[in-house]
Short mmCIF file of C-alpha atoms in Angstrom, two decimals:
data_model
loop_
_atom_site.label_atom_id
_atom_site.label_comp_id
_atom_site.label_asym_id
_atom_site.label_seq_id
_atom_site.Cartn_x
_atom_site.Cartn_y
_atom_site.Cartn_z
CA MET B 166 108.87 198.45 106.41
CA VAL B 167 109.86 197.48 109.93
CA GLU B 168 107.70 200.29 111.36
CA ALA B 169 104.69 199.00 109.41
CA ILE B 170 105.22 195.48 110.76
CA CYS B 171 105.55 196.82 114.32
CA ALA B 172 102.38 198.86 113.86
CA GLY B 173 100.50 195.79 112.66
CA ILE B 174 101.70 193.79 115.65
CA VAL B 175 100.68 196.55 118.07
CA ILE B 176 97.22 196.88 116.49
CA GLY B 177 96.82 193.10 116.59
CA LEU B 178 97.67 192.99 120.28
CA GLY B 179 95.20 195.81 120.88
CA CYS B 180 92.46 193.86 119.11
CA VAL B 181 93.20 190.74 121.14
CA ALA B 182 93.13 192.78 124.36
CA ASP B 183 89.82 194.35 123.30
CA LEU B 184 88.28 190.96 122.63
CA TYR B 185 89.70 189.39 125.79
CA VAL B 186 88.72 192.17 128.20
CA SER B 187 85.68 193.55 126.31
CA GLY B 188 83.41 196.33 127.47
CA ILE B 189 84.62 199.77 128.46
CA MET B 190 88.06 198.54 129.57
CA GLY B 191 88.68 196.92 126.18
CA SER B 192 87.76 200.12 124.41
CA ILE B 193 90.13 202.10 126.60
CA LEU B 194 92.95 199.65 125.91
CA TYR B 195 92.34 199.85 122.17
CA ALA B 196 92.35 203.66 122.32
CA ILE B 197 95.70 203.53 124.13
CA VAL B 198 97.04 201.27 121.38
CA ILE B 199 95.92 203.71 118.67
CA MET B 200 97.49 206.62 120.55
CA SER B 201 100.75 204.69 120.92
CA VAL B 202 100.84 204.12 117.15
CA ILE B 203 100.46 207.87 116.66
CA TYR B 204 102.99 208.73 119.39
CA TYR B 205 105.73 206.44 118.06
CA ASP B 206 105.04 207.61 114.48
CA LEU B 207 104.57 204.10 113.14
CA ASP B 208 103.67 203.67 109.48
CA LEU B 209 100.05 202.62 109.71
CA PHE B 210 97.14 204.42 108.06
CA VAL B 211 95.17 204.56 111.31
CA GLY B 212 98.07 206.28 113.04
CA HIS B 213 98.44 209.09 110.52
CA THR B 214 94.83 210.07 109.79
CA GLY B 215 94.66 212.66 112.53
CA LEU B 216 98.01 214.25 111.77
CA LEU B 217 98.77 216.98 109.26
CA ASN B 218 102.18 215.66 108.28
CA PRO B 219 103.72 216.89 105.00
CA LYS B 220 105.60 213.70 104.11
#
């Protein structure tokens, strides 16, 4: 549950950064946020779509 809340906060911050910076830099920041969700194995659907994880 805590990991899902953290993932939501991280994605929210990524969206705000994307809207604030906009353009190519905003897209790069949002991609870094998505990769950090995958790297830290947070419980968010976006973070686990690319992984073959037998949970």
